[in-house]
PDB file of C-alpha atoms in Angstrom:
ATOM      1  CA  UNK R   1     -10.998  12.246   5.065  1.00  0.00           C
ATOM      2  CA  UNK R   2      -8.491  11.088   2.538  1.00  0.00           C
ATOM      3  CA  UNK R   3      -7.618  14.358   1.491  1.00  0.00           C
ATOM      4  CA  UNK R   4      -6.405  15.804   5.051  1.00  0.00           C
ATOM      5  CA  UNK R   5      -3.537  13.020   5.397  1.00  0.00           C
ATOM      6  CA  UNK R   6       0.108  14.091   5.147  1.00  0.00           C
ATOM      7  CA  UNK R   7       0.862  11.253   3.568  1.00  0.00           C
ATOM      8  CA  UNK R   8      -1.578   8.306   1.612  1.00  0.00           C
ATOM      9  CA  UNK R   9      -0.336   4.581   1.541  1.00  0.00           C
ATOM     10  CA  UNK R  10      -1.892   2.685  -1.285  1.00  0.00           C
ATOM     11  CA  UNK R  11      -1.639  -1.383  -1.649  1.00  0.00           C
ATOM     12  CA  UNK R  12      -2.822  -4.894  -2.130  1.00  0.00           C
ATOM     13  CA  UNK R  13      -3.516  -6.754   1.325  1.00  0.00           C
ATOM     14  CA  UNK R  14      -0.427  -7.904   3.832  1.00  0.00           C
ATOM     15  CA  UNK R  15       2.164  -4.828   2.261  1.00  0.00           C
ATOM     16  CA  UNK R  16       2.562  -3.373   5.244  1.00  0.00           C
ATOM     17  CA  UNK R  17       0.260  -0.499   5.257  1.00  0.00           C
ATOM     18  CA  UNK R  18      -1.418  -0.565   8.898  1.00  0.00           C
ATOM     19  CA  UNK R  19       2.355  -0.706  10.259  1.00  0.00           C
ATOM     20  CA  UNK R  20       3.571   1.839   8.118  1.00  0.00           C
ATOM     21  CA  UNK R  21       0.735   3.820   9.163  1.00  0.00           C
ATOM     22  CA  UNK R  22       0.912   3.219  12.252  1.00  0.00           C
ATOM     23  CA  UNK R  23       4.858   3.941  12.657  1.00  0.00           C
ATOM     24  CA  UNK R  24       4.668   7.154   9.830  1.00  0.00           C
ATOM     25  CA  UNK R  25       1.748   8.526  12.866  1.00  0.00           C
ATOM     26  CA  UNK R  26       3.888   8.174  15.620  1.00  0.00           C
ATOM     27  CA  UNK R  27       6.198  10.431  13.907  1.00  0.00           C
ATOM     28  CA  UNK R  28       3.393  13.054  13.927  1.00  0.00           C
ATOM     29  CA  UNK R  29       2.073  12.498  10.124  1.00  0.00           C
ATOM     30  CA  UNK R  30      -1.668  11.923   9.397  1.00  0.00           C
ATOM     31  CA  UNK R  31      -2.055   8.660   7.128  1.00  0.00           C
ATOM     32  CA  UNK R  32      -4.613   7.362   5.080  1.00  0.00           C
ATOM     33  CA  UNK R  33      -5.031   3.549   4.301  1.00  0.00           C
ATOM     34  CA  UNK R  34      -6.165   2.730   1.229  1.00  0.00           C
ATOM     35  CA  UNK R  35      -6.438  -1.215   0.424  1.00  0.00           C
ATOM     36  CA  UNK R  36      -6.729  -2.531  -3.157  1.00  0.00           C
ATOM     37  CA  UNK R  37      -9.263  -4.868  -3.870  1.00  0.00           C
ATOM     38  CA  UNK R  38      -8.969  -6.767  -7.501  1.00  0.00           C
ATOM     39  CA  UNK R  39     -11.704  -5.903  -9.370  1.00  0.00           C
ATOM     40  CA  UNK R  40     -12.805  -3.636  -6.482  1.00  0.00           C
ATOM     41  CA  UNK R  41     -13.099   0.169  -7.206  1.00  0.00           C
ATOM     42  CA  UNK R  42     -11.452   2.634  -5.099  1.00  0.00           C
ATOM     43  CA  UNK R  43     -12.765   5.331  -3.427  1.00  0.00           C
ATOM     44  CA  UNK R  44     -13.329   8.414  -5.206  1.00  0.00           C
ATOM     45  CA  UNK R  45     -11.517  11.187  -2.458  1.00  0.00           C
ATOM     46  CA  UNK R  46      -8.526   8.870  -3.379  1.00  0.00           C
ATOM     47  CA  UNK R  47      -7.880  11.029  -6.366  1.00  0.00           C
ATOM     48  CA  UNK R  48      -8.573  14.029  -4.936  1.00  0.00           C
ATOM     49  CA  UNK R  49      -5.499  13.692  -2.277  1.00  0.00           C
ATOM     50  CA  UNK R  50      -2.582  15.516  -4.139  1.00  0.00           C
ATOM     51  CA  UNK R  51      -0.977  12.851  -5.727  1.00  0.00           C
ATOM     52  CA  UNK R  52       2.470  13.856  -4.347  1.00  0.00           C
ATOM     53  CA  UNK R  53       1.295  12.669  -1.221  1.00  0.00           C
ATOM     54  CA  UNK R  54       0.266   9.151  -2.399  1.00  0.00           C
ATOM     55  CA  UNK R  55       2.913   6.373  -2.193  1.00  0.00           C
ATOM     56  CA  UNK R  56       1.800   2.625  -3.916  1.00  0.00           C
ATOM     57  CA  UNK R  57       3.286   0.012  -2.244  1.00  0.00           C
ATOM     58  CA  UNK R  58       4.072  -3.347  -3.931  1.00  0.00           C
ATOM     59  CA  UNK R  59       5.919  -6.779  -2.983  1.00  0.00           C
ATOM     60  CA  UNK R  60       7.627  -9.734  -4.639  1.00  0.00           C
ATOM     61  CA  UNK R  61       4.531 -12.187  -5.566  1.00  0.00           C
ATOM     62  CA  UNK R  62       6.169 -15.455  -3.841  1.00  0.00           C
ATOM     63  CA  UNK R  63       6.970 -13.303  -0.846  1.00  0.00           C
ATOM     64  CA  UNK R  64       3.238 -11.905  -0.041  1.00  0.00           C
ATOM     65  CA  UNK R  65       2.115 -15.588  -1.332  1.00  0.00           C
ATOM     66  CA  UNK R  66       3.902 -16.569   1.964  1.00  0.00           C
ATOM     67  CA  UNK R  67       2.849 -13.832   4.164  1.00  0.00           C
ATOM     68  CA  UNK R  68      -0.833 -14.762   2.991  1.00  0.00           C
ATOM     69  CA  UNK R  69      -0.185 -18.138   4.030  1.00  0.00           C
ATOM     70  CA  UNK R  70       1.183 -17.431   7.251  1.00  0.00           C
ATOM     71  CA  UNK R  71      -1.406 -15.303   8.437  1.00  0.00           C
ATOM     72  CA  UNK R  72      -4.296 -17.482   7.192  1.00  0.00           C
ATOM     73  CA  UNK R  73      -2.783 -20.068   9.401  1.00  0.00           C
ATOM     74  CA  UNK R  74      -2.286 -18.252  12.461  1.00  0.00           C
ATOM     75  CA  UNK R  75      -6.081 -17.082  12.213  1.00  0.00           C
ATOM     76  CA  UNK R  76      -6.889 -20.962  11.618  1.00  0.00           C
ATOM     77  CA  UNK R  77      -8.723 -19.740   8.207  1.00  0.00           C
ATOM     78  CA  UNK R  78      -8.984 -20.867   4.895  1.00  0.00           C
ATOM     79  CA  UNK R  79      -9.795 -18.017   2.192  1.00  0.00           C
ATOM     80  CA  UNK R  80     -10.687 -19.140  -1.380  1.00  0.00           C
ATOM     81  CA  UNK R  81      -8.045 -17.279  -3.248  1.00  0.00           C
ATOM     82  CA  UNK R  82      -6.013 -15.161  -1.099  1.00  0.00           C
ATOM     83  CA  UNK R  83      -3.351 -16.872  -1.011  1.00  0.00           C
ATOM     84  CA  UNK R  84      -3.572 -18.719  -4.336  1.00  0.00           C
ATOM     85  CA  UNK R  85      -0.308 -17.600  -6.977  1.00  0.00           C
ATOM     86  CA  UNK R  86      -2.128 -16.727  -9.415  1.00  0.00           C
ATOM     87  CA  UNK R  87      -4.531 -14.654  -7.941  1.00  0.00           C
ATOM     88  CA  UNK R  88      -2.061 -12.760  -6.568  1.00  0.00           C
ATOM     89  CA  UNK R  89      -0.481 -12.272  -9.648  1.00  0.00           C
ATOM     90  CA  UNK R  90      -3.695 -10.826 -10.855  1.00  0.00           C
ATOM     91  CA  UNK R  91      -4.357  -8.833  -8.149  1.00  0.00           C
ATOM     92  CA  UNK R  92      -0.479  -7.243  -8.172  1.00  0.00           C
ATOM     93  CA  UNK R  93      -0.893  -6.277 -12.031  1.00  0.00           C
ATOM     94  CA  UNK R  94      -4.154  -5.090 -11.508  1.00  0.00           C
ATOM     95  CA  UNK R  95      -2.193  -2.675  -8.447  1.00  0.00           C
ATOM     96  CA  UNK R  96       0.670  -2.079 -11.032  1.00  0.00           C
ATOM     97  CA  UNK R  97      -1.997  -0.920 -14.026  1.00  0.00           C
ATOM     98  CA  UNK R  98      -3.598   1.583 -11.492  1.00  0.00           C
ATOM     99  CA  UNK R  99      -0.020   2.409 -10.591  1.00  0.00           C
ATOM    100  CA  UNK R 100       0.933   3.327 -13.872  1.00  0.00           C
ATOM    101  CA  UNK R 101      -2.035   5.307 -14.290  1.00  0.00           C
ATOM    102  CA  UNK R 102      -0.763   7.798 -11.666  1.00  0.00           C
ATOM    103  CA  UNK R 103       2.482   8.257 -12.179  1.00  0.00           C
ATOM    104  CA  UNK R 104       3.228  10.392  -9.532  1.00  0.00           C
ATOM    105  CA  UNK R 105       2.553   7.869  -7.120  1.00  0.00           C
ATOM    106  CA  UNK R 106       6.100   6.759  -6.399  1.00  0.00           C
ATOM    107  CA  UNK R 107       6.030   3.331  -6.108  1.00  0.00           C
ATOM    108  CA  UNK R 108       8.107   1.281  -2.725  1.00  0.00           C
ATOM    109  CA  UNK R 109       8.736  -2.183  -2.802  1.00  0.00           C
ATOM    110  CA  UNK R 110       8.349  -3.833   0.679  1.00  0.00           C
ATOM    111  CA  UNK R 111      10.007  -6.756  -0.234  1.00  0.00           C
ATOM    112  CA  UNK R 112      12.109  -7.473   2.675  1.00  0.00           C
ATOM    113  CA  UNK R 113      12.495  -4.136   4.251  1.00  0.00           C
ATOM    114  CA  UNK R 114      11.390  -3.318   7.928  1.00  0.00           C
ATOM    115  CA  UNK R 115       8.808  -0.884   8.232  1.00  0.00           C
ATOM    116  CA  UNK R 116      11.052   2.095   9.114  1.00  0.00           C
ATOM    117  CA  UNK R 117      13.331   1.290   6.154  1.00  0.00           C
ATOM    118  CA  UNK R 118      10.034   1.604   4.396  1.00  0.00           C
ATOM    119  CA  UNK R 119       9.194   5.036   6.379  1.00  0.00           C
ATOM    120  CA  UNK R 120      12.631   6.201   5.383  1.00  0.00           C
ATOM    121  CA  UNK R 121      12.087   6.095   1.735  1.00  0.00           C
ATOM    122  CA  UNK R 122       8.675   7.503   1.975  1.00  0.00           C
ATOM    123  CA  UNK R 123      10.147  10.613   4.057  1.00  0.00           C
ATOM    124  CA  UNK R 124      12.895  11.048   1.980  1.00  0.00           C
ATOM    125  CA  UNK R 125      10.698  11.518  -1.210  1.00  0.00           C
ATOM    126  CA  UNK R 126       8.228  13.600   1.012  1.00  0.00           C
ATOM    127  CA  UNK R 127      11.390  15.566   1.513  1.00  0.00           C
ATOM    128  CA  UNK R 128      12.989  15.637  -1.669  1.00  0.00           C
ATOM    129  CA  UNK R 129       9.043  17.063  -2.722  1.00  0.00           C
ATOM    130  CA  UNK R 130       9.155  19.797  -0.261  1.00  0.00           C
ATOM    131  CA  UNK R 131       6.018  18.203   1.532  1.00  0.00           C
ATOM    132  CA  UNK R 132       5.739  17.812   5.485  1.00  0.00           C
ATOM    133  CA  UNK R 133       2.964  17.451   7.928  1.00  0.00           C
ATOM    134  CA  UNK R 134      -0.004  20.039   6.607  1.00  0.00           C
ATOM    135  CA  UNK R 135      -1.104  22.937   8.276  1.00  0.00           C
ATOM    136  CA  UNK R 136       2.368  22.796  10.028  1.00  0.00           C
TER     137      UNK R 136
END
């Protein structure tokens, strides 16, 4: 459940959040995953996490536009508009107007940065909050 992670990581597809996961749990945190989905509704136990403990995650349009690509050709697929500009345009301001909605969601840009540069922010603004792993 959503609302037992330390920490929640909240994006479009291909920002980074199964690594980030991944790296924040082998430094002892419980992470939730949440993917956004234009047009797609979230799930409802999203907003019941405290919102301190959810972090949005965002990237540079042209730069996920080439991640997409990448990936799509390493798994020899073809998706009708994942990897398509202005889709991904749409789908990052539909991220950024949910976002805005919650503005204690502090929002990282992955743009560029290694997923422990990444980590580093998000622990430094758990810490700066006072927040650690629950129930510790």
């Amino acid at each position: 459940m959503l609302v037992n992670a330390d920490i929640v990581l909240v994006g479009v597809s291909r920002t980074s959040k199964t690594p980030l996961s991944t790296y924040l749990a082998h430094k002892g945190f419980k992470v939730g995953n949440v993917p956004i989905v234009f047009d797609q509704p979230l799930p409802d136990q999203l907003f019941d996490v405290e919102a301190s403990r959810v972090f949005a995650l965002t990237i540079d349009p042209s730069v996920l536009q080439h991640i997409r690509r990448s990936r799509l050709k390493a798994m020899g697929m073809t998706r009708i508009n994942y990897d398509v500009l202005d889709y991904i345009l749409a789908e990052l301001e539909y991220a950024s107007h949910l976002f805005r909605s919650q503005p204690q969601w502090p929002v990282v840009d992955v743009t560029g940065k290694a997923i422990e540069e990444t980590a580093a922010t998000i622990l430094g603004v758990m810490q700066e909050r006072g927040l650690g792993v629950q129930g510790a």
